[in-house]
Amino acid sequence: MSAALDIRDFERVVFFTGAGMSAESGVPTYRGKGGIWKSYDYQNCACQEAFERDPEYVWEFHNYRRGLVSKCAPNLGHQLITRCQQQLPSVRVVTQNIDGLHQAAGSVDVLELHGSLWRVHCEACGWSEEDHAAPVLALRCPACGDAYKRPGIVWFGDPLNEAVIREVADALAACDLLVSIGTSAVVYPAAQMPLIAKRGGATLVEINPEDTPISHAYDHHLRTTATEGLAALCAGLDP
Ligand code: NAD
Ligand code: ZN
């Protein structure tokens, strides 16, 4: 990294985060060491077909994830992003994570590309709510009483929410600094989204201990963890 890179030099910042953002909080990533898909097969627990076939098993998996995440707290990286939002003119947070840790750290207006572990809804009647229980024990919709509640997550094969995509694209097109953190850039369409910022002329920074398929598009690489990379980038902020 060039020593001169300082978050305060930018006016419209977008943080674009993936599972590596929460790794230091103890939330397992999907890929790499301890990846969650090694112990569960997503075809049985994280797609619409599985939910229609066996909703109780899908809920068992999501309750397992709720249990894991509910023991985790935001890390210094989440806190530094919140500090940026408080001290800089315009900071947006776009995340692929479903863990809610940006909000738990106090970040606002977080754009969640893949939904949230903490929202549930009913596909039959439209009921929805935020529910932080771990585990969720009442699995049937309280409004219609019949259908199973559905976790508010974008599963494999689901389309992304169009309103969210539009807002993300607008934020990326308008930013002058894009900071990607802990995303493997292999899950589409999120993987290519940082390139919208590049086309808009923004400076691109990648924080990830490893190379990714779109590392070449970035101007700066911080080959370190989320907390250390953000600490370096945000060193000039007020404590
Ligand atoms: P991924 O699991 O595919 O990749 C994780 C990336 O993070 C890798 O590139 C790895 O090198 C990097 N990484 C690991 N430790 C890191 C650290 N300490 N600091 C910075 N980077 C680190 O994750 P993805 O690209 O986000 O894609 C997987 C999909 O699954 C996304 O939708 C993702 O958000 C979701 N997911 C979410 C959670 C969560 O909500 N916390 C956890 C697992 C997966
Ligand atoms: Zn219902």
PDB file of C-alpha atoms and ligand atoms in Angstrom:
ATOM      1  CA  MET A   1       0.000   0.000   0.000  1.00  0.00           C
ATOM      2  CA  SER A   2       1.174   3.489  -0.647  1.00  0.00           C
ATOM      3  CA  ALA A   3       1.795   5.164   2.715  1.00  0.00           C
ATOM      4  CA  ALA A   4      -0.244   8.140   1.511  1.00  0.00           C
ATOM      5  CA  LEU A   5      -3.545   6.250   1.308  1.00  0.00           C
ATOM      6  CA  ASP A   6      -5.815   7.952   3.851  1.00  0.00           C
ATOM      7  CA  ILE A   7      -9.572   7.511   3.998  1.00  0.00           C
ATOM      8  CA  ARG A   8     -10.003  11.225   4.850  1.00  0.00           C
ATOM      9  CA  ASP A   9      -8.849  12.170   1.345  1.00  0.00           C
ATOM     10  CA  PHE A  10     -12.111  10.849  -0.140  1.00  0.00           C
ATOM     11  CA  GLU A  11     -15.627  12.267  -0.138  1.00  0.00           C
ATOM     12  CA  ARG A  12     -17.882   9.422  -1.170  1.00  0.00           C
ATOM     13  CA  VAL A  13     -16.723   6.094   0.186  1.00  0.00           C
ATOM     14  CA  VAL A  14     -18.301   2.671  -0.320  1.00  0.00           C
ATOM     15  CA  PHE A  15     -17.253  -0.318   1.781  1.00  0.00           C
ATOM     16  CA  PHE A  16     -18.065  -3.583   0.015  1.00  0.00           C
ATOM     17  CA  THR A  17     -17.788  -6.499   2.429  1.00  0.00           C
ATOM     18  CA  GLY A  18     -17.886 -10.307   2.328  1.00  0.00           C
ATOM     19  CA  ALA A  19     -17.490 -13.184   4.741  1.00  0.00           C
ATOM     20  CA  GLY A  20     -13.832 -12.292   5.484  1.00  0.00           C
ATOM     21  CA  MET A  21     -15.085  -9.081   7.150  1.00  0.00           C
ATOM     22  CA  SER A  22     -16.582 -11.186   9.943  1.00  0.00           C
ATOM     23  CA  ALA A  23     -13.912 -13.905  10.087  1.00  0.00           C
ATOM     24  CA  GLU A  24     -12.141 -12.166  12.979  1.00  0.00           C
ATOM     25  CA  SER A  25     -15.456 -12.067  14.837  1.00  0.00           C
ATOM     26  CA  GLY A  26     -15.510 -15.852  14.656  1.00  0.00           C
ATOM     27  CA  VAL A  27     -18.166 -16.219  11.921  1.00  0.00           C
ATOM     28  CA  PRO A  28     -17.027 -19.004   9.589  1.00  0.00           C
ATOM     29  CA  THR A  29     -16.449 -18.119   5.926  1.00  0.00           C
ATOM     30  CA  TYR A  30     -17.894 -20.387   3.247  1.00  0.00           C
ATOM     31  CA  ARG A  31     -14.605 -21.098   1.548  1.00  0.00           C
ATOM     32  CA  GLY A  32     -11.182 -21.725   2.959  1.00  0.00           C
ATOM     33  CA  LYS A  33     -10.343 -23.215   6.340  1.00  0.00           C
ATOM     34  CA  GLY A  34     -13.343 -24.309   8.402  1.00  0.00           C
ATOM     35  CA  GLY A  35     -15.704 -23.366   5.545  1.00  0.00           C
ATOM     36  CA  ILE A  36     -19.298 -24.128   6.487  1.00  0.00           C
ATOM     37  CA  TRP A  37     -20.130 -25.959   3.246  1.00  0.00           C
ATOM     38  CA  LYS A  38     -17.767 -28.716   4.249  1.00  0.00           C
ATOM     39  CA  SER A  39     -20.211 -29.842   6.929  1.00  0.00           C
ATOM     40  CA  TYR A  40     -23.544 -29.002   5.227  1.00  0.00           C
ATOM     41  CA  ASP A  41     -24.595 -29.501   1.616  1.00  0.00           C
ATOM     42  CA  TYR A  42     -26.308 -26.319   0.385  1.00  0.00           C
ATOM     43  CA  GLN A  43     -28.601 -28.359  -1.885  1.00  0.00           C
ATOM     44  CA  ASN A  44     -30.240 -29.730   1.249  1.00  0.00           C
ATOM     45  CA  CYS A  45     -30.342 -26.607   3.345  1.00  0.00           C
ATOM     46  CA  ALA A  46     -29.900 -23.322   1.454  1.00  0.00           C
ATOM     47  CA  CYS A  47     -32.020 -23.222  -1.666  1.00  0.00           C
ATOM     48  CA  GLN A  48     -35.715 -22.834  -2.445  1.00  0.00           C
ATOM     49  CA  GLU A  49     -36.136 -26.464  -3.545  1.00  0.00           C
ATOM     50  CA  ALA A  50     -34.764 -27.699  -0.243  1.00  0.00           C
ATOM     51  CA  PHE A  51     -37.151 -25.384   1.637  1.00  0.00           C
ATOM     52  CA  GLU A  52     -40.129 -26.704  -0.309  1.00  0.00           C
ATOM     53  CA  ARG A  53     -39.001 -30.298   0.191  1.00  0.00           C
ATOM     54  CA  ASP A  54     -38.039 -30.177   3.861  1.00  0.00           C
ATOM     55  CA  PRO A  55     -38.559 -26.801   5.582  1.00  0.00           C
ATOM     56  CA  GLU A  56     -37.779 -28.207   9.026  1.00  0.00           C
ATOM     57  CA  TYR A  57     -34.324 -29.359   7.947  1.00  0.00           C
ATOM     58  CA  VAL A  58     -33.654 -26.001   6.288  1.00  0.00           C
ATOM     59  CA  TRP A  59     -34.663 -24.344   9.572  1.00  0.00           C
ATOM     60  CA  GLU A  60     -32.346 -26.661  11.498  1.00  0.00           C
ATOM     61  CA  PHE A  61     -29.449 -25.359   9.410  1.00  0.00           C
ATOM     62  CA  HIS A  62     -30.493 -21.721   9.789  1.00  0.00           C
ATOM     63  CA  ASN A  63     -30.964 -22.128  13.521  1.00  0.00           C
ATOM     64  CA  TYR A  64     -27.473 -23.631  13.662  1.00  0.00           C
ATOM     65  CA  ARG A  65     -26.154 -20.520  11.881  1.00  0.00           C
ATOM     66  CA  ARG A  66     -28.153 -18.213  14.174  1.00  0.00           C
ATOM     67  CA  GLY A  67     -26.598 -19.990  17.129  1.00  0.00           C
ATOM     68  CA  LEU A  68     -23.078 -19.516  15.747  1.00  0.00           C
ATOM     69  CA  VAL A  69     -23.518 -15.860  14.832  1.00  0.00           C
ATOM     70  CA  SER A  70     -25.345 -14.896  18.018  1.00  0.00           C
ATOM     71  CA  LYS A  71     -22.147 -15.727  19.937  1.00  0.00           C
ATOM     72  CA  CYS A  72     -20.138 -13.323  17.746  1.00  0.00           C
ATOM     73  CA  ALA A  73     -19.587  -9.607  18.260  1.00  0.00           C
ATOM     74  CA  PRO A  74     -18.536  -6.946  15.746  1.00  0.00           C
ATOM     75  CA  ASN A  75     -14.752  -6.647  15.427  1.00  0.00           C
ATOM     76  CA  LEU A  76     -12.542  -3.557  15.249  1.00  0.00           C
ATOM     77  CA  GLY A  77     -13.056  -3.472  11.473  1.00  0.00           C
ATOM     78  CA  HIS A  78     -16.847  -3.149  11.801  1.00  0.00           C
ATOM     79  CA  GLN A  79     -16.285  -0.444  14.409  1.00  0.00           C
ATOM     80  CA  LEU A  80     -13.898   1.505  12.193  1.00  0.00           C
ATOM     81  CA  ILE A  81     -16.419   1.486   9.340  1.00  0.00           C
ATOM     82  CA  THR A  82     -18.994   2.938  11.731  1.00  0.00           C
ATOM     83  CA  ARG A  83     -16.466   5.573  12.783  1.00  0.00           C
ATOM     84  CA  CYS A  84     -15.963   6.486   9.113  1.00  0.00           C
ATOM     85  CA  GLN A  85     -19.731   6.893   8.742  1.00  0.00           C
ATOM     86  CA  GLN A  86     -19.737   9.237  11.729  1.00  0.00           C
ATOM     87  CA  GLN A  87     -16.773  11.360  10.638  1.00  0.00           C
ATOM     88  CA  LEU A  88     -16.753  11.467   6.838  1.00  0.00           C
ATOM     89  CA  PRO A  89     -19.285  13.205   4.578  1.00  0.00           C
ATOM     90  CA  SER A  90     -20.663  10.172   2.741  1.00  0.00           C
ATOM     91  CA  VAL A  91     -20.039   6.523   3.571  1.00  0.00           C
ATOM     92  CA  ARG A  92     -22.178   3.604   2.378  1.00  0.00           C
ATOM     93  CA  VAL A  93     -21.856   0.018   3.483  1.00  0.00           C
ATOM     94  CA  VAL A  94     -22.716  -2.717   0.985  1.00  0.00           C
ATOM     95  CA  THR A  95     -22.444  -6.249   2.329  1.00  0.00           C
ATOM     96  CA  GLN A  96     -22.853  -9.781   1.102  1.00  0.00           C
ATOM     97  CA  ASN A  97     -22.984 -10.877   4.723  1.00  0.00           C
ATOM     98  CA  ILE A  98     -26.166 -11.966   6.419  1.00  0.00           C
ATOM     99  CA  ASP A  99     -24.859 -11.740   9.968  1.00  0.00           C
ATOM    100  CA  GLY A 100     -26.006  -8.198  10.886  1.00  0.00           C
ATOM    101  CA  LEU A 101     -22.630  -7.335  12.442  1.00  0.00           C
ATOM    102  CA  HIS A 102     -22.308  -3.979  10.632  1.00  0.00           C
ATOM    103  CA  GLN A 103     -25.606  -2.872  12.192  1.00  0.00           C
ATOM    104  CA  ALA A 104     -24.563  -4.323  15.559  1.00  0.00           C
ATOM    105  CA  ALA A 105     -21.499  -2.056  15.360  1.00  0.00           C
ATOM    106  CA  GLY A 106     -23.732   0.970  14.745  1.00  0.00           C
ATOM    107  CA  SER A 107     -23.498   1.329  10.965  1.00  0.00           C
ATOM    108  CA  VAL A 108     -26.645   2.690   9.332  1.00  0.00           C
ATOM    109  CA  ASP A 109     -28.301   2.297   5.916  1.00  0.00           C
ATOM    110  CA  VAL A 110     -26.480  -0.980   5.316  1.00  0.00           C
ATOM    111  CA  LEU A 111     -27.304  -2.450   1.912  1.00  0.00           C
ATOM    112  CA  GLU A 112     -27.591  -6.226   2.297  1.00  0.00           C
ATOM    113  CA  LEU A 113     -27.186  -7.921  -1.073  1.00  0.00           C
ATOM    114  CA  HIS A 114     -27.891 -11.394   0.277  1.00  0.00           C
ATOM    115  CA  GLY A 115     -30.534 -10.562   2.859  1.00  0.00           C
ATOM    116  CA  SER A 116     -30.327 -11.149   6.600  1.00  0.00           C
ATOM    117  CA  LEU A 117     -30.247 -14.094   8.944  1.00  0.00           C
ATOM    118  CA  TRP A 118     -32.393 -12.033  11.325  1.00  0.00           C
ATOM    119  CA  ARG A 119     -35.382 -11.381   9.054  1.00  0.00           C
ATOM    120  CA  VAL A 120     -38.131 -13.871   8.371  1.00  0.00           C
ATOM    121  CA  HIS A 121     -41.182 -13.682   6.158  1.00  0.00           C
ATOM    122  CA  CYS A 122     -44.113 -15.714   4.879  1.00  0.00           C
ATOM    123  CA  GLU A 123     -44.326 -16.396   1.172  1.00  0.00           C
ATOM    124  CA  ALA A 124     -48.009 -17.273   1.453  1.00  0.00           C
ATOM    125  CA  CYS A 125     -49.397 -14.108   3.078  1.00  0.00           C
ATOM    126  CA  GLY A 126     -46.567 -11.539   3.016  1.00  0.00           C
ATOM    127  CA  TRP A 127     -46.101 -11.319   6.804  1.00  0.00           C
ATOM    128  CA  SER A 128     -42.549 -10.420   7.858  1.00  0.00           C
ATOM    129  CA  GLU A 129     -40.603  -9.494  10.966  1.00  0.00           C
ATOM    130  CA  GLU A 130     -37.144  -9.046  12.417  1.00  0.00           C
ATOM    131  CA  ASP A 131     -36.391 -11.842  14.860  1.00  0.00           C
ATOM    132  CA  HIS A 132     -33.080 -12.285  16.667  1.00  0.00           C
ATOM    133  CA  ALA A 133     -34.031 -15.509  18.436  1.00  0.00           C
ATOM    134  CA  ALA A 134     -31.487 -18.280  18.311  1.00  0.00           C
ATOM    135  CA  PRO A 135     -33.072 -20.718  17.725  1.00  0.00           C
ATOM    136  CA  VAL A 136     -36.439 -19.795  16.197  1.00  0.00           C
ATOM    137  CA  LEU A 137     -38.786 -22.394  17.698  1.00  0.00           C
ATOM    138  CA  ALA A 138     -42.168 -21.418  16.220  1.00  0.00           C
ATOM    139  CA  LEU A 139     -41.654 -22.206  12.561  1.00  0.00           C
ATOM    140  CA  ARG A 140     -45.172 -21.477  11.267  1.00  0.00           C
ATOM    141  CA  CYS A 141     -46.320 -18.027  10.173  1.00  0.00           C
ATOM    142  CA  PRO A 142     -48.259 -16.329  13.019  1.00  0.00           C
ATOM    143  CA  ALA A 143     -50.438 -14.420  10.535  1.00  0.00           C
ATOM    144  CA  CYS A 144     -51.815 -17.197   8.354  1.00  0.00           C
ATOM    145  CA  GLY A 145     -50.896 -19.951  10.798  1.00  0.00           C
ATOM    146  CA  ASP A 146     -50.230 -22.418   8.054  1.00  0.00           C
ATOM    147  CA  ALA A 147     -47.146 -21.776   5.912  1.00  0.00           C
ATOM    148  CA  TYR A 148     -43.611 -22.097   7.255  1.00  0.00           C
ATOM    149  CA  LYS A 149     -41.705 -18.887   7.972  1.00  0.00           C
ATOM    150  CA  ARG A 150     -38.947 -18.389   5.414  1.00  0.00           C
ATOM    151  CA  PRO A 151     -35.507 -17.120   6.386  1.00  0.00           C
ATOM    152  CA  GLY A 152     -34.911 -13.717   4.738  1.00  0.00           C
ATOM    153  CA  ILE A 153     -31.794 -14.869   2.957  1.00  0.00           C
ATOM    154  CA  VAL A 154     -30.961 -14.879  -0.726  1.00  0.00           C
ATOM    155  CA  TRP A 155     -30.304 -18.590  -1.249  1.00  0.00           C
ATOM    156  CA  PHE A 156     -28.412 -20.288  -4.030  1.00  0.00           C
ATOM    157  CA  GLY A 157     -30.394 -19.812  -7.223  1.00  0.00           C
ATOM    158  CA  ASP A 158     -32.528 -16.911  -5.875  1.00  0.00           C
ATOM    159  CA  PRO A 159     -32.474 -13.575  -7.700  1.00  0.00           C
ATOM    160  CA  LEU A 160     -31.135 -10.579  -5.762  1.00  0.00           C
ATOM    161  CA  ASN A 161     -33.589  -7.889  -4.656  1.00  0.00           C
ATOM    162  CA  GLU A 162     -33.833  -5.420  -7.541  1.00  0.00           C
ATOM    163  CA  ALA A 163     -34.331  -2.321  -5.414  1.00  0.00           C
ATOM    164  CA  VAL A 164     -31.195  -3.207  -3.427  1.00  0.00           C
ATOM    165  CA  ILE A 165     -29.195  -3.808  -6.614  1.00  0.00           C
ATOM    166  CA  ARG A 166     -30.247  -0.407  -7.985  1.00  0.00           C
ATOM    167  CA  GLU A 167     -29.237   1.376  -4.801  1.00  0.00           C
ATOM    168  CA  VAL A 168     -25.909  -0.448  -4.707  1.00  0.00           C
ATOM    169  CA  ALA A 169     -25.199   0.380  -8.358  1.00  0.00           C
ATOM    170  CA  ASP A 170     -25.991   4.065  -7.751  1.00  0.00           C
ATOM    171  CA  ALA A 171     -23.721   4.212  -4.689  1.00  0.00           C
ATOM    172  CA  LEU A 172     -20.896   2.496  -6.576  1.00  0.00           C
ATOM    173  CA  ALA A 173     -21.221   4.693  -9.650  1.00  0.00           C
ATOM    174  CA  ALA A 174     -21.046   7.826  -7.487  1.00  0.00           C
ATOM    175  CA  CYS A 175     -18.217   6.898  -5.116  1.00  0.00           C
ATOM    176  CA  ASP A 176     -14.644   8.138  -5.303  1.00  0.00           C
ATOM    177  CA  LEU A 177     -13.257   5.352  -3.100  1.00  0.00           C
ATOM    178  CA  LEU A 178     -14.319   1.723  -3.067  1.00  0.00           C
ATOM    179  CA  VAL A 179     -12.890  -0.543  -0.356  1.00  0.00           C
ATOM    180  CA  SER A 180     -13.572  -4.275  -0.831  1.00  0.00           C
ATOM    181  CA  ILE A 181     -13.011  -6.344   2.280  1.00  0.00           C
ATOM    182  CA  GLY A 182     -12.888 -10.114   2.650  1.00  0.00           C
ATOM    183  CA  THR A 183     -14.793 -11.188  -0.411  1.00  0.00           C
ATOM    184  CA  SER A 184     -13.619 -14.044  -2.621  1.00  0.00           C
ATOM    185  CA  ALA A 185     -15.228 -12.402  -5.705  1.00  0.00           C
ATOM    186  CA  VAL A 186     -16.577 -15.710  -6.968  1.00  0.00           C
ATOM    187  CA  VAL A 187     -20.262 -15.387  -5.984  1.00  0.00           C
ATOM    188  CA  TYR A 188     -22.203 -13.703  -8.815  1.00  0.00           C
ATOM    189  CA  PRO A 189     -23.451 -11.130  -9.482  1.00  0.00           C
ATOM    190  CA  ALA A 190     -21.903  -9.514  -6.378  1.00  0.00           C
ATOM    191  CA  ALA A 191     -18.401 -10.452  -7.536  1.00  0.00           C
ATOM    192  CA  GLN A 192     -18.367  -7.990 -10.424  1.00  0.00           C
ATOM    193  CA  MET A 193     -20.089  -5.072  -8.691  1.00  0.00           C
ATOM    194  CA  PRO A 194     -16.880  -3.297  -7.626  1.00  0.00           C
ATOM    195  CA  LEU A 195     -16.144  -2.815 -11.317  1.00  0.00           C
ATOM    196  CA  ILE A 196     -19.025  -0.319 -11.509  1.00  0.00           C
ATOM    197  CA  ALA A 197     -16.968   1.928  -9.229  1.00  0.00           C
ATOM    198  CA  LYS A 198     -13.944   1.465 -11.438  1.00  0.00           C
ATOM    199  CA  ARG A 199     -15.869   2.546 -14.525  1.00  0.00           C
ATOM    200  CA  GLY A 200     -16.945   5.633 -12.571  1.00  0.00           C
ATOM    201  CA  GLY A 201     -13.322   6.579 -11.986  1.00  0.00           C
ATOM    202  CA  ALA A 202     -13.091   5.665  -8.293  1.00  0.00           C
ATOM    203  CA  THR A 203      -9.932   4.535  -6.534  1.00  0.00           C
ATOM    204  CA  LEU A 204     -10.238   0.825  -5.647  1.00  0.00           C
ATOM    205  CA  VAL A 205      -8.694  -0.779  -2.564  1.00  0.00           C
ATOM    206  CA  GLU A 206      -8.817  -4.509  -1.810  1.00  0.00           C
ATOM    207  CA  ILE A 207      -8.313  -5.757   1.755  1.00  0.00           C
ATOM    208  CA  ASN A 208      -7.850  -9.534   1.698  1.00  0.00           C
ATOM    209  CA  PRO A 209      -4.983 -11.770   2.812  1.00  0.00           C
ATOM    210  CA  GLU A 210      -5.347 -13.610  -0.511  1.00  0.00           C
ATOM    211  CA  ASP A 211      -5.572 -12.723  -4.205  1.00  0.00           C
ATOM    212  CA  THR A 212      -9.021 -12.862  -5.799  1.00  0.00           C
ATOM    213  CA  PRO A 213     -10.111 -13.284  -9.442  1.00  0.00           C
ATOM    214  CA  ILE A 214     -10.563  -9.487  -9.767  1.00  0.00           C
ATOM    215  CA  SER A 215      -7.530  -8.336  -7.780  1.00  0.00           C
ATOM    216  CA  HIS A 216      -6.052  -6.944 -11.014  1.00  0.00           C
ATOM    217  CA  ALA A 217      -8.814  -4.322 -11.163  1.00  0.00           C
ATOM    218  CA  TYR A 218      -7.748  -2.765  -7.843  1.00  0.00           C
ATOM    219  CA  ASP A 219      -5.355   0.164  -7.493  1.00  0.00           C
ATOM    220  CA  HIS A 220      -4.188  -0.808  -4.004  1.00  0.00           C
ATOM    221  CA  HIS A 221      -3.941  -4.200  -2.288  1.00  0.00           C
ATOM    222  CA  LEU A 222      -3.736  -4.598   1.474  1.00  0.00           C
ATOM    223  CA  ARG A 223      -2.761  -8.238   1.820  1.00  0.00           C
ATOM    224  CA  THR A 224      -3.810  -8.441   5.417  1.00  0.00           C
ATOM    225  CA  THR A 225      -6.864  -9.013   7.580  1.00  0.00           C
ATOM    226  CA  ALA A 226      -9.938  -6.788   7.702  1.00  0.00           C
ATOM    227  CA  THR A 227      -9.040  -5.304  11.084  1.00  0.00           C
ATOM    228  CA  GLU A 228      -5.413  -4.563  10.222  1.00  0.00           C
ATOM    229  CA  GLY A 229      -6.218  -3.208   6.760  1.00  0.00           C
ATOM    230  CA  LEU A 230      -8.931  -0.911   8.093  1.00  0.00           C
ATOM    231  CA  ALA A 231      -6.750   0.232  10.980  1.00  0.00           C
ATOM    232  CA  ALA A 232      -4.119   1.351   8.436  1.00  0.00           C
ATOM    233  CA  LEU A 233      -6.609   3.032   6.113  1.00  0.00           C
ATOM    234  CA  CYS A 234      -8.452   4.781   8.958  1.00  0.00           C
ATOM    235  CA  ALA A 235      -5.428   5.703  11.095  1.00  0.00           C
ATOM    236  CA  GLY A 236      -6.141   9.428  10.634  1.00  0.00           C
ATOM    237  CA  LEU A 237      -9.696   9.353  12.045  1.00  0.00           C
ATOM    238  CA  ASP A 238     -10.500  10.759  15.455  1.00  0.00           C
ATOM    239  CA  PRO A 239     -10.591   8.007  18.106  1.00  0.00           C
TER     240      PRO A 239
HETATM  241  P1  NAD B   1     -16.096 -16.383   0.842  1.00  0.00           P
HETATM  242  O1  NAD B   1     -16.292 -17.260   2.033  1.00  0.00           O
HETATM  243  O2  NAD B   1     -16.280 -16.930  -0.509  1.00  0.00           O
HETATM  244  O3  NAD B   1     -14.611 -15.754   0.872  1.00  0.00           O
HETATM  245  C1  NAD B   1     -14.060 -15.189   2.033  1.00  0.00           C
HETATM  246  C2  NAD B   1     -12.916 -14.284   1.622  1.00  0.00           C
HETATM  247  O4  NAD B   1     -12.436 -13.626   2.795  1.00  0.00           O
HETATM  248  C3  NAD B   1     -11.715 -15.005   1.010  1.00  0.00           C
HETATM  249  O5  NAD B   1     -11.294 -14.303  -0.148  1.00  0.00           O
HETATM  250  C4  NAD B   1     -10.645 -14.948   2.111  1.00  0.00           C
HETATM  251  O6  NAD B   1      -9.344 -14.840   1.569  1.00  0.00           O
HETATM  252  C5  NAD B   1     -11.036 -13.666   2.837  1.00  0.00           C
HETATM  253  N1  NAD B   1     -10.658 -13.623   4.244  1.00  0.00           N
HETATM  254  C6  NAD B   1     -10.543 -14.635   5.141  1.00  0.00           C
HETATM  255  N2  NAD B   1     -10.211 -14.177   6.347  1.00  0.00           N
HETATM  256  C7  NAD B   1     -10.126 -12.829   6.233  1.00  0.00           C
HETATM  257  C8  NAD B   1      -9.828 -11.772   7.151  1.00  0.00           C
HETATM  258  N3  NAD B   1      -9.555 -12.002   8.436  1.00  0.00           N
HETATM  259  N4  NAD B   1      -9.832 -10.493   6.685  1.00  0.00           N
HETATM  260  C9  NAD B   1     -10.112 -10.236   5.391  1.00  0.00           C
HETATM  261  N5  NAD B   1     -10.379 -11.187   4.476  1.00  0.00           N
HETATM  262  C10 NAD B   1     -10.397 -12.464   4.899  1.00  0.00           C
HETATM  263  O7  NAD B   1     -17.005 -15.119   1.103  1.00  0.00           O
HETATM  264  P2  NAD B   1     -17.783 -14.159   0.106  1.00  0.00           P
HETATM  265  O8  NAD B   1     -16.920 -13.686  -0.997  1.00  0.00           O
HETATM  266  O9  NAD B   1     -18.409 -13.163   0.981  1.00  0.00           O
HETATM  267  O10 NAD B   1     -18.904 -15.070  -0.583  1.00  0.00           O
HETATM  268  C11 NAD B   1     -19.643 -16.064   0.078  1.00  0.00           C
HETATM  269  C12 NAD B   1     -21.131 -15.763   0.246  1.00  0.00           C
HETATM  270  O11 NAD B   1     -21.599 -16.317   1.493  1.00  0.00           O
HETATM  271  C13 NAD B   1     -21.434 -14.316   0.409  1.00  0.00           C
HETATM  272  O12 NAD B   1     -22.752 -14.102   0.150  1.00  0.00           O
HETATM  273  C14 NAD B   1     -21.127 -14.174   1.897  1.00  0.00           C
HETATM  274  O13 NAD B   1     -21.343 -12.998   2.467  1.00  0.00           O
HETATM  275  C15 NAD B   1     -21.924 -15.331   2.436  1.00  0.00           C
HETATM  276  N6  NAD B   1     -21.421 -15.660   3.777  1.00  0.00           N
HETATM  277  C16 NAD B   1     -21.720 -14.775   4.760  1.00  0.00           C
HETATM  278  C17 NAD B   1     -21.209 -14.968   6.030  1.00  0.00           C
HETATM  279  C18 NAD B   1     -21.552 -13.937   7.059  1.00  0.00           C
HETATM  280  O14 NAD B   1     -22.665 -13.379   7.038  1.00  0.00           O
HETATM  281  N7  NAD B   1     -20.617 -13.592   7.949  1.00  0.00           N
HETATM  282  C19 NAD B   1     -20.370 -16.045   6.317  1.00  0.00           C
HETATM  283  C20 NAD B   1     -20.103 -16.959   5.276  1.00  0.00           C
HETATM  284  C21 NAD B   1     -20.626 -16.729   3.997  1.00  0.00           C
HETATM  285 ZN    ZN B   2     -48.397 -16.341   6.424  1.00  0.00          ZN
END
